[in-house]
Coordinates of C-alpha atoms in Angstrom, one line a residue:
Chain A
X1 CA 25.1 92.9 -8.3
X2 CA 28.5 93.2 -7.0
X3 CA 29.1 94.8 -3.2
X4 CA 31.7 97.3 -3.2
X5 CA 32.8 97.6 0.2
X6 CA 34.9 100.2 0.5
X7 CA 36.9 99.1 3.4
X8 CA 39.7 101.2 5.1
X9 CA 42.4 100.0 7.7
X10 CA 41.9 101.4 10.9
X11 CA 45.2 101.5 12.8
X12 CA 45.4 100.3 16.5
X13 CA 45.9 103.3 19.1
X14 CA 48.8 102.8 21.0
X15 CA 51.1 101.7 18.7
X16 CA 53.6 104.1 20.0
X17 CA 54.8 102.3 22.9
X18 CA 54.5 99.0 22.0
X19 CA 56.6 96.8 19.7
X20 CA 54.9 97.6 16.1
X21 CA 51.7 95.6 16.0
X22 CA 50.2 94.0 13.0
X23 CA 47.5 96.6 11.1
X24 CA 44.6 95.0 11.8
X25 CA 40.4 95.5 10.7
X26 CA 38.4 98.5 12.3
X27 CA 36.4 97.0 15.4
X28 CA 33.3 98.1 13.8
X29 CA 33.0 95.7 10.8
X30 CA 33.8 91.7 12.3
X31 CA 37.0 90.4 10.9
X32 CA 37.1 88.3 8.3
X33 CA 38.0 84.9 7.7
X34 CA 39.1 84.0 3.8
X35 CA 38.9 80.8 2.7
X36 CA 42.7 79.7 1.5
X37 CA 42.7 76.8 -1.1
X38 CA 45.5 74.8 -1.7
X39 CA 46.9 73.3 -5.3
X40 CA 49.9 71.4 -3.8
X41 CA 51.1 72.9 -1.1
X42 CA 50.6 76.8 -2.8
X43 CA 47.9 78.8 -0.8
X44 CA 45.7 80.5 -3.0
X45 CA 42.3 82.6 -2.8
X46 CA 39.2 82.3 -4.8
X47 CA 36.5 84.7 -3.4
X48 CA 36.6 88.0 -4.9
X49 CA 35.5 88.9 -1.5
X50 CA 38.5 87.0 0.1
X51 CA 41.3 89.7 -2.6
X52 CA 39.5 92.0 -0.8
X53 CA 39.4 91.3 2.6
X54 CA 43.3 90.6 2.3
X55 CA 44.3 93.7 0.2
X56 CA 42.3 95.7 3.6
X57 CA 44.8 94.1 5.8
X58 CA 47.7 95.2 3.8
X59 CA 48.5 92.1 1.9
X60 CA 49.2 92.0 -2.0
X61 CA 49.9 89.1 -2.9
X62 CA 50.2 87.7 -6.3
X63 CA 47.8 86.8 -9.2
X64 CA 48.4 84.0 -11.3
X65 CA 45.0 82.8 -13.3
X66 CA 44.5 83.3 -17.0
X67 CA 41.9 85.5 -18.0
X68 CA 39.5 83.6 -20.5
X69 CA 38.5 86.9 -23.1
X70 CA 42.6 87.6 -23.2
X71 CA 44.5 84.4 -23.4
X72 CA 48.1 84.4 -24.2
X73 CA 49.7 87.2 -22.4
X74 CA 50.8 88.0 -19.0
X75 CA 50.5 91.5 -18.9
X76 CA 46.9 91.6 -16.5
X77 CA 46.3 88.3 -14.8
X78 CA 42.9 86.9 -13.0
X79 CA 42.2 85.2 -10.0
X80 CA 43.4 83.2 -8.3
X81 CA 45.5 84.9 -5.5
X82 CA 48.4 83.2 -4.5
X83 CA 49.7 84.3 -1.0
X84 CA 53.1 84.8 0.4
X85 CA 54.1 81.9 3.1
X86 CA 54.6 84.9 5.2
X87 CA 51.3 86.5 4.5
X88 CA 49.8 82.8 5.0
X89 CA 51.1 82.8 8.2
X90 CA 50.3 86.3 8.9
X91 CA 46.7 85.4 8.5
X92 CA 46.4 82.2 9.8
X93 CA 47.6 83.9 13.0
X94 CA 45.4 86.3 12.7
X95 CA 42.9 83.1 13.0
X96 CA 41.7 84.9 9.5
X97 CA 42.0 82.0 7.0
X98 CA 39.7 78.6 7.0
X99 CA 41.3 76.0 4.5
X100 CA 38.3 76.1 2.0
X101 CA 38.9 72.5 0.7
X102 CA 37.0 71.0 4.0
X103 CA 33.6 69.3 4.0
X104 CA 33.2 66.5 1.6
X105 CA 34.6 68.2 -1.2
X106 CA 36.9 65.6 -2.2
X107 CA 34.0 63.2 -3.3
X108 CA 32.0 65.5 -5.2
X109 CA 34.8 66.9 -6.5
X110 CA 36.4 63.7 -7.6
X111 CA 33.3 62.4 -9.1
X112 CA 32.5 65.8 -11.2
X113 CA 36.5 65.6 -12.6
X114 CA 35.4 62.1 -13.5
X115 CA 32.4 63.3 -15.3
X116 CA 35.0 66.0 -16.8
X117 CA 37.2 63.5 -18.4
X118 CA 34.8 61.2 -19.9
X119 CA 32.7 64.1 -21.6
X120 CA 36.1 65.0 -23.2
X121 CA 36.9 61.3 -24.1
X122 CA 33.3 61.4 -25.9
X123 CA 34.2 64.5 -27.8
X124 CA 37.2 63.7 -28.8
X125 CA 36.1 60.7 -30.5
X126 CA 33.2 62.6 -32.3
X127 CA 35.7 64.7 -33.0
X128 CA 38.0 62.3 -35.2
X129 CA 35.5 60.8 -36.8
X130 CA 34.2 64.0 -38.2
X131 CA 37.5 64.7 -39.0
X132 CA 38.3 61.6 -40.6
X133 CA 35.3 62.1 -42.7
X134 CA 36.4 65.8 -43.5
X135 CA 40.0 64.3 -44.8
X136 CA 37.8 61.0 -47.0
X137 CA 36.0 64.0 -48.8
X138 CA 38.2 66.3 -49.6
X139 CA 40.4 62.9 -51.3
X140 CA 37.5 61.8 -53.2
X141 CA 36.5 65.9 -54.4
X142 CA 40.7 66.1 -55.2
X143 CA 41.1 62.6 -57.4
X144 CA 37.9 63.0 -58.9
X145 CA 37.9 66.6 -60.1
X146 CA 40.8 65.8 -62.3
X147 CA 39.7 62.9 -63.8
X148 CA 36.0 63.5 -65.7
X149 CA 34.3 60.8 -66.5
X150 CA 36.6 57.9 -66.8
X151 CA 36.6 55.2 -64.8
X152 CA 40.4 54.3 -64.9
X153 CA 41.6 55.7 -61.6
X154 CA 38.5 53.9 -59.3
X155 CA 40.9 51.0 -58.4
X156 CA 43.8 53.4 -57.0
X157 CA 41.1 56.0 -55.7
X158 CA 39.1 53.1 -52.8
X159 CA 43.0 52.3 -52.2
X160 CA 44.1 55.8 -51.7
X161 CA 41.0 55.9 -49.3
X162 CA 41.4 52.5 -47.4
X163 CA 45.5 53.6 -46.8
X164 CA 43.8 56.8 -45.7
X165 CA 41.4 55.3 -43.3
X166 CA 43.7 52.9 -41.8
X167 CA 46.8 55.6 -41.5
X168 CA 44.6 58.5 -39.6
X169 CA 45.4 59.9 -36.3
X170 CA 43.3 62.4 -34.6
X171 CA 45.7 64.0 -31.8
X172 CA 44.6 65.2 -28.8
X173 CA 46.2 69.0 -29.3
X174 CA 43.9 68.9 -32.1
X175 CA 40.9 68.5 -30.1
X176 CA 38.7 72.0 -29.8
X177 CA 37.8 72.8 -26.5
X178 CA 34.5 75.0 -25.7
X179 CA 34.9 77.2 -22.9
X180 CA 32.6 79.5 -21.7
X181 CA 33.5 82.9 -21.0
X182 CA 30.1 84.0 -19.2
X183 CA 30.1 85.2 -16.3
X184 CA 29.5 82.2 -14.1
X185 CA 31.2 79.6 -11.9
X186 CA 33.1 81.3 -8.9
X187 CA 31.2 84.7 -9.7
X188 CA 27.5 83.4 -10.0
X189 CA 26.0 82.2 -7.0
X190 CA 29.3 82.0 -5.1
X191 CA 27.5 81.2 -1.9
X192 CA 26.1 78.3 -3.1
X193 CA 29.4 76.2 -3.7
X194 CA 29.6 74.5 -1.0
X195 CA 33.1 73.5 -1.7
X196 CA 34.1 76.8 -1.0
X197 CA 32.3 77.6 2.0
X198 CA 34.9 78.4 5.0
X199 CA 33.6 79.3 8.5
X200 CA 35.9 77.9 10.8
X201 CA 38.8 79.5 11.5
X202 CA 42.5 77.4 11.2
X203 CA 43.1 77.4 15.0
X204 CA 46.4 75.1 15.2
X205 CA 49.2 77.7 13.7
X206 CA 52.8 77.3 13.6
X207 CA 53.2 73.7 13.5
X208 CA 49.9 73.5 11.2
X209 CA 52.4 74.6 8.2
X210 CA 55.4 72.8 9.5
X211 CA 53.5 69.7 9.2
X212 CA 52.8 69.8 5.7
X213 CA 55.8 69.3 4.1
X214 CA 59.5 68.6 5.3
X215 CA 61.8 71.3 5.2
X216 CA 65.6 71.5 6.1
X217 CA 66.3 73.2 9.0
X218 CA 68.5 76.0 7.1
X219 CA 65.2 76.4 5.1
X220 CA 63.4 76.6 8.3
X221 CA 65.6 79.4 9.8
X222 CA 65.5 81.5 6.8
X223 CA 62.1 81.0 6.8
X224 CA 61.9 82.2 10.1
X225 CA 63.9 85.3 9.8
X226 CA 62.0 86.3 6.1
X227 CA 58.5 86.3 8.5
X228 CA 59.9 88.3 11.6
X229 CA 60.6 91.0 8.9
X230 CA 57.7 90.1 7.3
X231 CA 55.6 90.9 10.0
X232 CA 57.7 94.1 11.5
X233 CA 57.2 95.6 8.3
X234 CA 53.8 95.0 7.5
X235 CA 53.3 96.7 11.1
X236 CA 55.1 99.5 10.0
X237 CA 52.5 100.0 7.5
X238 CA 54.6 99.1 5.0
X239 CA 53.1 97.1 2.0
X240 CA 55.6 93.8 0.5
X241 CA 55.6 91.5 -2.4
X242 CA 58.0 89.4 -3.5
X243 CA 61.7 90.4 -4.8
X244 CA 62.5 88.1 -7.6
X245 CA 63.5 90.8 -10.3
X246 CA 65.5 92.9 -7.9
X247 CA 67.5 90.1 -6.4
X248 CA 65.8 90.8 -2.7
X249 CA 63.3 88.9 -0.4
X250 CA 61.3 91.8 -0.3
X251 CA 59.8 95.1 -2.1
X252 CA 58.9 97.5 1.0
X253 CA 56.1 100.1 -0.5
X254 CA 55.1 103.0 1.6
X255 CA 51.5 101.9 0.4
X256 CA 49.4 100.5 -1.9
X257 CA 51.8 99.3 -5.1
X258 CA 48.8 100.4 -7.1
X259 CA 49.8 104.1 -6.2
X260 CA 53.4 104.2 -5.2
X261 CA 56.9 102.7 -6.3
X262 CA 58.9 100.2 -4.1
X263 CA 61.3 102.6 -1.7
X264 CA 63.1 99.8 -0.4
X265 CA 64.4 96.6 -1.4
X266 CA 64.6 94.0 1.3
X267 CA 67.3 91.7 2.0
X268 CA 67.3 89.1 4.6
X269 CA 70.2 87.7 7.1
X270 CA 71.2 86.6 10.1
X271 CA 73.1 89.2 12.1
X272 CA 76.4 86.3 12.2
X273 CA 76.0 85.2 8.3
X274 CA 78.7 85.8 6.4
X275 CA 78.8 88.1 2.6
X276 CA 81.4 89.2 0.5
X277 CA 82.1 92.9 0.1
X278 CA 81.6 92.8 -3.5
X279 CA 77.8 90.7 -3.3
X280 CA 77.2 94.0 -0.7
X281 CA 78.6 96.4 -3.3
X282 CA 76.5 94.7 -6.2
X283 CA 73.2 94.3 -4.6
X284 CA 73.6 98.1 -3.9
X285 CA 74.7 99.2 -6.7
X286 CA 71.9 97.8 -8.3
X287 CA 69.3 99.3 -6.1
X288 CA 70.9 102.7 -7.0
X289 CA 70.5 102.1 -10.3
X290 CA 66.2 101.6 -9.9
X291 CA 66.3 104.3 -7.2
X292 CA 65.6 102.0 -4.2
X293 CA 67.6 102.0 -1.3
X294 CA 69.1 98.5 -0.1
X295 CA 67.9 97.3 3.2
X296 CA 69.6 94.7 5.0
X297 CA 67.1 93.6 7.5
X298 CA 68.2 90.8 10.6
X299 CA 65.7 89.7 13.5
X300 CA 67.4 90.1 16.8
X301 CA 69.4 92.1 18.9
X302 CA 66.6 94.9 19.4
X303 CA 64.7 94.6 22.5
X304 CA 61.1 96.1 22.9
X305 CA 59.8 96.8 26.1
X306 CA 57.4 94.5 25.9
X307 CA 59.6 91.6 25.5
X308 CA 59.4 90.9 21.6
X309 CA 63.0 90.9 19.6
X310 CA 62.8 93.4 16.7
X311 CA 64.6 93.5 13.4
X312 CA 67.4 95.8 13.1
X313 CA 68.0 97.9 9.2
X314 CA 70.5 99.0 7.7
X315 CA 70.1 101.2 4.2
X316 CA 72.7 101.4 1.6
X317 CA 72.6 104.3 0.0
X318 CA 74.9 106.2 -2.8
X319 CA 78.0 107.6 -1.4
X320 CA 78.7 109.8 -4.5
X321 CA 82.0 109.3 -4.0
X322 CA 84.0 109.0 -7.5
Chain B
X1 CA 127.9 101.4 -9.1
X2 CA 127.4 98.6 -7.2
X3 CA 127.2 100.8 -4.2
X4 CA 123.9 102.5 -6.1
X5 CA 122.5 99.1 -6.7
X6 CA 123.4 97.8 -3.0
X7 CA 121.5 100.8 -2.0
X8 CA 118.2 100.0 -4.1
X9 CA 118.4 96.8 -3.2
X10 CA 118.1 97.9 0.6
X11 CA 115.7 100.5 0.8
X12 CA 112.8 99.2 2.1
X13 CA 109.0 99.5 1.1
X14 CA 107.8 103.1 0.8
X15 CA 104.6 101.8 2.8
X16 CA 106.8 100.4 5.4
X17 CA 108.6 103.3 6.8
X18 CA 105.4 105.6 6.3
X19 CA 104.4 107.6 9.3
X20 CA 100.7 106.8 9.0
X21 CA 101.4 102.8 8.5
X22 CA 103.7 102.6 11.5
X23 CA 101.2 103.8 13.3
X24 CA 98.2 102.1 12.4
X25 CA 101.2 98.6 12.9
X26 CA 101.5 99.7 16.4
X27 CA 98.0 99.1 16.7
X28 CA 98.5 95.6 17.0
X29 CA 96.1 94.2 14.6
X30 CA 97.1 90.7 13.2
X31 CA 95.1 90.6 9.6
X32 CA 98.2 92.9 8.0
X33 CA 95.8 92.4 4.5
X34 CA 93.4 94.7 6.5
X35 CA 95.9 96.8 7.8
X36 CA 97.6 97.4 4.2
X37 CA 93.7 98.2 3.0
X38 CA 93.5 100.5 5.5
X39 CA 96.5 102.1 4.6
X40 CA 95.8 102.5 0.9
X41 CA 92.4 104.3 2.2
X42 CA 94.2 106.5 4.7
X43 CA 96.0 107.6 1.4
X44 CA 93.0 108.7 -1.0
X45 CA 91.1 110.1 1.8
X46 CA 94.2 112.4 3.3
X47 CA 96.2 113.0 -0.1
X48 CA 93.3 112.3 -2.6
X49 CA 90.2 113.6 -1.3
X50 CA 91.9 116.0 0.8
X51 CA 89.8 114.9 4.1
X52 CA 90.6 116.6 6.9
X53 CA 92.2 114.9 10.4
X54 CA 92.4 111.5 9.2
X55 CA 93.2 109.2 11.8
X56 CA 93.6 105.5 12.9
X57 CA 91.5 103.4 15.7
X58 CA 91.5 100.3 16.6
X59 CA 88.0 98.3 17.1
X60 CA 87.9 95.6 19.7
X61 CA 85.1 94.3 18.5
X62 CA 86.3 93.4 15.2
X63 CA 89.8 93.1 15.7
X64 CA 90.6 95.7 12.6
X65 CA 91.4 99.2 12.1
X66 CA 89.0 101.7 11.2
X67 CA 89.5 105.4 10.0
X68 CA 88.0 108.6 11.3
X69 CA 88.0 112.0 9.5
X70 CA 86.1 115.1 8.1
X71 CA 85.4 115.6 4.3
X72 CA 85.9 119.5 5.1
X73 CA 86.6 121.7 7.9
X74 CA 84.0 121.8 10.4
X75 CA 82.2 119.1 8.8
X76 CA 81.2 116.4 11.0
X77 CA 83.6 112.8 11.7
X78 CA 82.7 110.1 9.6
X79 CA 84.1 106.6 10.2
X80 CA 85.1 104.3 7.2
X81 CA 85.6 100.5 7.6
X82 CA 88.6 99.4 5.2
X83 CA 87.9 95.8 4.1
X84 CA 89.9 93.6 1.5
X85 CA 87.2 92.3 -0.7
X86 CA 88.7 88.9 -0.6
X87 CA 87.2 89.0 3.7
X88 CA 84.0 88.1 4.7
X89 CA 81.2 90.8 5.8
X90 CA 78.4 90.4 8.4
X91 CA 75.9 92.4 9.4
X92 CA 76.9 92.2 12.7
X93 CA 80.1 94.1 12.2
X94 CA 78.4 96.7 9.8
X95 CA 76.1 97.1 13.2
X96 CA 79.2 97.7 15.4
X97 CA 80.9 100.4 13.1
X98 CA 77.3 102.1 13.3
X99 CA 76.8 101.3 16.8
X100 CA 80.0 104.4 17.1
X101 CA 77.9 106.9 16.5
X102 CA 79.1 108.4 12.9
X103 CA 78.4 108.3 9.7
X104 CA 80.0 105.4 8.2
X105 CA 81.1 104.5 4.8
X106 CA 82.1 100.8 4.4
X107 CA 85.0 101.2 1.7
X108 CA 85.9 97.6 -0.1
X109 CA 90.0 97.3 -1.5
X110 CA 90.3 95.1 -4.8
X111 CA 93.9 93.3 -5.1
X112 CA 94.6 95.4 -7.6
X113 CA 93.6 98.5 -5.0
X114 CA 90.5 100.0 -6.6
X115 CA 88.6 101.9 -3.7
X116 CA 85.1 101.5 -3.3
X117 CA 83.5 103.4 -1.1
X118 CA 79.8 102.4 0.2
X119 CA 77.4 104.7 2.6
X120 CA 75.4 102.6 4.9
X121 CA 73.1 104.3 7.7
X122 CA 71.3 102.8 10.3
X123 CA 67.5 102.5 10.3
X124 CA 65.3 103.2 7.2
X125 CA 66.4 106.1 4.7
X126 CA 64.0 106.8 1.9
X127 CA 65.8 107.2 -1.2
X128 CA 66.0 110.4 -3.5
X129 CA 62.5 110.9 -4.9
X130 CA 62.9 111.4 -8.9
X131 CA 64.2 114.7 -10.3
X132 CA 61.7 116.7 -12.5
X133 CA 60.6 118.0 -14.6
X134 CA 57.8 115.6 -15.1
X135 CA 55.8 115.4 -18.4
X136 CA 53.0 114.8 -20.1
X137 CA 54.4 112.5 -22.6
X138 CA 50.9 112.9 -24.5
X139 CA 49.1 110.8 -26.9
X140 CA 52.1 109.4 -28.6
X141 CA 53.0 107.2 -25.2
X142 CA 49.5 106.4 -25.2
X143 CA 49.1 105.4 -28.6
X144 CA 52.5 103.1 -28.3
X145 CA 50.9 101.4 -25.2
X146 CA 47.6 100.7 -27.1
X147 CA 49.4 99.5 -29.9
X148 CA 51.6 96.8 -27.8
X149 CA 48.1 95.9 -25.9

């Protein structure tokens, strides 16, 4: 039922003399426009097709959905994809991403969350009361299993009851959820949702993603710099995700992270911004220690013939010297 | 006795009247913090390491004095950058001291004048692949993983 398309990056010819070019599709198969969805401002993917298309092009990105039949661990995560702001960008100029939430989603959608919420209201409430029952029960089986046959205790047994009756809470983290686990939804007739149909390319770039939200202009120059080495990289063939655990912007694989481990871990800054010796000496130190080498990567002062600035590198590396 | 004492009281810094730091003071280079790191490397690499002809330069670019030498005979010049760890660092300088044409080794001075000395190359090195020899760790790895699962 599934298409496996097995897909393989064609590089451009050329690439010698120009400034390094982003990898892009073979001309043979069209290129492909993913459909990005947005929780907040986060750009995520949906389509199994669409983690495809995008781990084709070089981009990794990052899973973060919980897998329904093995909850409660973080060790292999589902869809959806959440993308990079840099590999956003990447794609959007690329004209390869359509924001998938278009098209008279938002009533639909608003009206079936609705629907949602009062079918959980409902159940709740069958729920207490079955509860409640559950609790009156097991009372009446406790108080009058000890007492056989006399009527005595009848008086303090209804009051027990009424006490209980008027006392009971039901909360809502007691409430069992159903959730189905079948293969349906985003899988099962996919095409059909027309919520996530995306045809129509993002044409309006740069100041598309500036608009959204307002950032500082330091932000915005960092920003800046992190995709110009985004995107020199990534046309280098290199694969990136994010650094978090290493202290780093970037990890720089020489392919696929399924197959390889992380050569290189990047590190952003301007050519003029200032560090202390010992942050250079610790951020190297600890790339000796996991066998990557420290690259310090700033846009500018390389020019390519063809007019665009490059990123110049420098590796730190062990000096073994005792 | 006092004439001892009048004596130790003049004689000056040891550092002062070196050969080596007179010279890299007539270099004219006003942070005298970097100039007294420098110094203190000029020592471990010539009497320490036992580098080979260790000299002084100034750079004009960054207003500081940088060190050229050979870790053996024959073996080719390196440059190292002296720097007080209490002075800023930008990439822009590290790109000068490459832009000489050597190997260069960034070496940071603590106050209390612990040498640290830091390789940095231009471009993208790939680092040491892992040393063998690799194993099969066998069905006890495997049954450790399936037990954490």
């Amino acid at each position: 039922m599934t298409d496996h398309k097995a897909s393989v990056p064609a590089q451009t010819e050329g690439m010698e003399q120009d400034p390094p070019q982003v990898v892009g599709v073979s001309d043979s198969a069209p290129p492909q426009v993913v459909g990005v969805s947005r929780c907040d401002s986060a750009p995520l993917l949906w389509r199994d097709q669409d983690l495809r298309a995008v781990r084709v092009r070089g981009l990794v990105g990052a899973l973060l959905g919980a897998l329904p039949r093995t909850p409660r661990q973080n060790g292999r995560l589902g869809r959806p994809l959440l993308l990079l702001p840099e590999e956003e960008r990447l794609l959007t100029e690329l004209h390869a991403t359509a924001n998938a939430n278009q098209g008279g989603g938002g009533v639909q959608l608003s009206l079936q969350v609705k629907q949602h919420l009062e079918e959980q209201e409902r159940s709740l409430e069958e729920q207490r009361v079955l509860a409640l029952q559950d609790r009156k029960s097991a009372l009446l089986h406790a108080m009058t299993s000890s007492h056989t046959g006399s009527l005595g205790p009848s008086e303090a047994l209804r009051g027990r009851l009424e006490a209980l009756h008027r006392s009971f809470t039901f909360p809502r983290g007691a409430m069992a959820v159903q959730l189905s686990t079948a293969r349906a939804g985003l899988h099962h007739c996919h095409e059909d949702r027309a919520f996530l149909r995306a045809q129509q390319p993002i044409t309006v770039q740069h100041d598309f993603l500036r608009a959204q939200q307002p950032i500082t202009a330091q932000h915005d120059s960092k920003a800046a710099a992190r995709y110009q080495v985004f995107r020199d990289l990534r046309g280098r063939g290199f694969y990136l995700t994010s650094a978090g655990k290493f202290g780093g912007d970037f990890l720089v694989y020489p392919g696929d992270p399924l197959r390889f481990h992380a050569h290189f871990i990047a590190v952003v800054l301007s050519l003029d911004s200032s560090l202390s010796p010992l942050d250079v000496l610790a951020i190297a130190r600890l790339g000796s220690n996991v066998k990557k080498t420290v690259l310090l990567c700033s846009p500018g002062g390389v020019q390519y013939p063809g007019g665009a600035g490059g990123v110049q590198y420098t590796s730190l590396q062990w000096s073994g010297m005792v | 006795m006092s004439e001892v004492s009048h004596r130790a009281e003049e004689a000056p810094n040891w550092i002062l009247v070196h050969p080596a730091y007179q010279q890299m003071k007539s270099l004219e280079v006003e942070d005298s913090a970097q100039v007294h790191a420098a110094f203190l490397v000029y020592m471990d690499l010539s009497e320490v390491r036992q580098w080979k002809e260790v000299s002084c330069v100034k750079s004009p670019e960054l207003q500081v004095v940088l060190l050229e030498g050979r870790e053996k005979e024959g073996a080719p010049i390196q440059t190292v950058f002296p720097l007080p760890t209490h002075r800023p660092l930008s990439h822009q300088s590290i790109r000068h001291v490459l832009d000489r044409g050597f190997p260069m080794l960034l070496c940071a001075v603590a106050s209390d004048s612990t040498l640290v000395y830091q390789r940095m190359t231009d471009g993208l090195v790939t680092p040491d692949p892992p040393t063998g020899p690799f194993q099969d760790m066998g069905r006890r790895q495997h049954r450790k993983r399936r037990k954490q699962q």
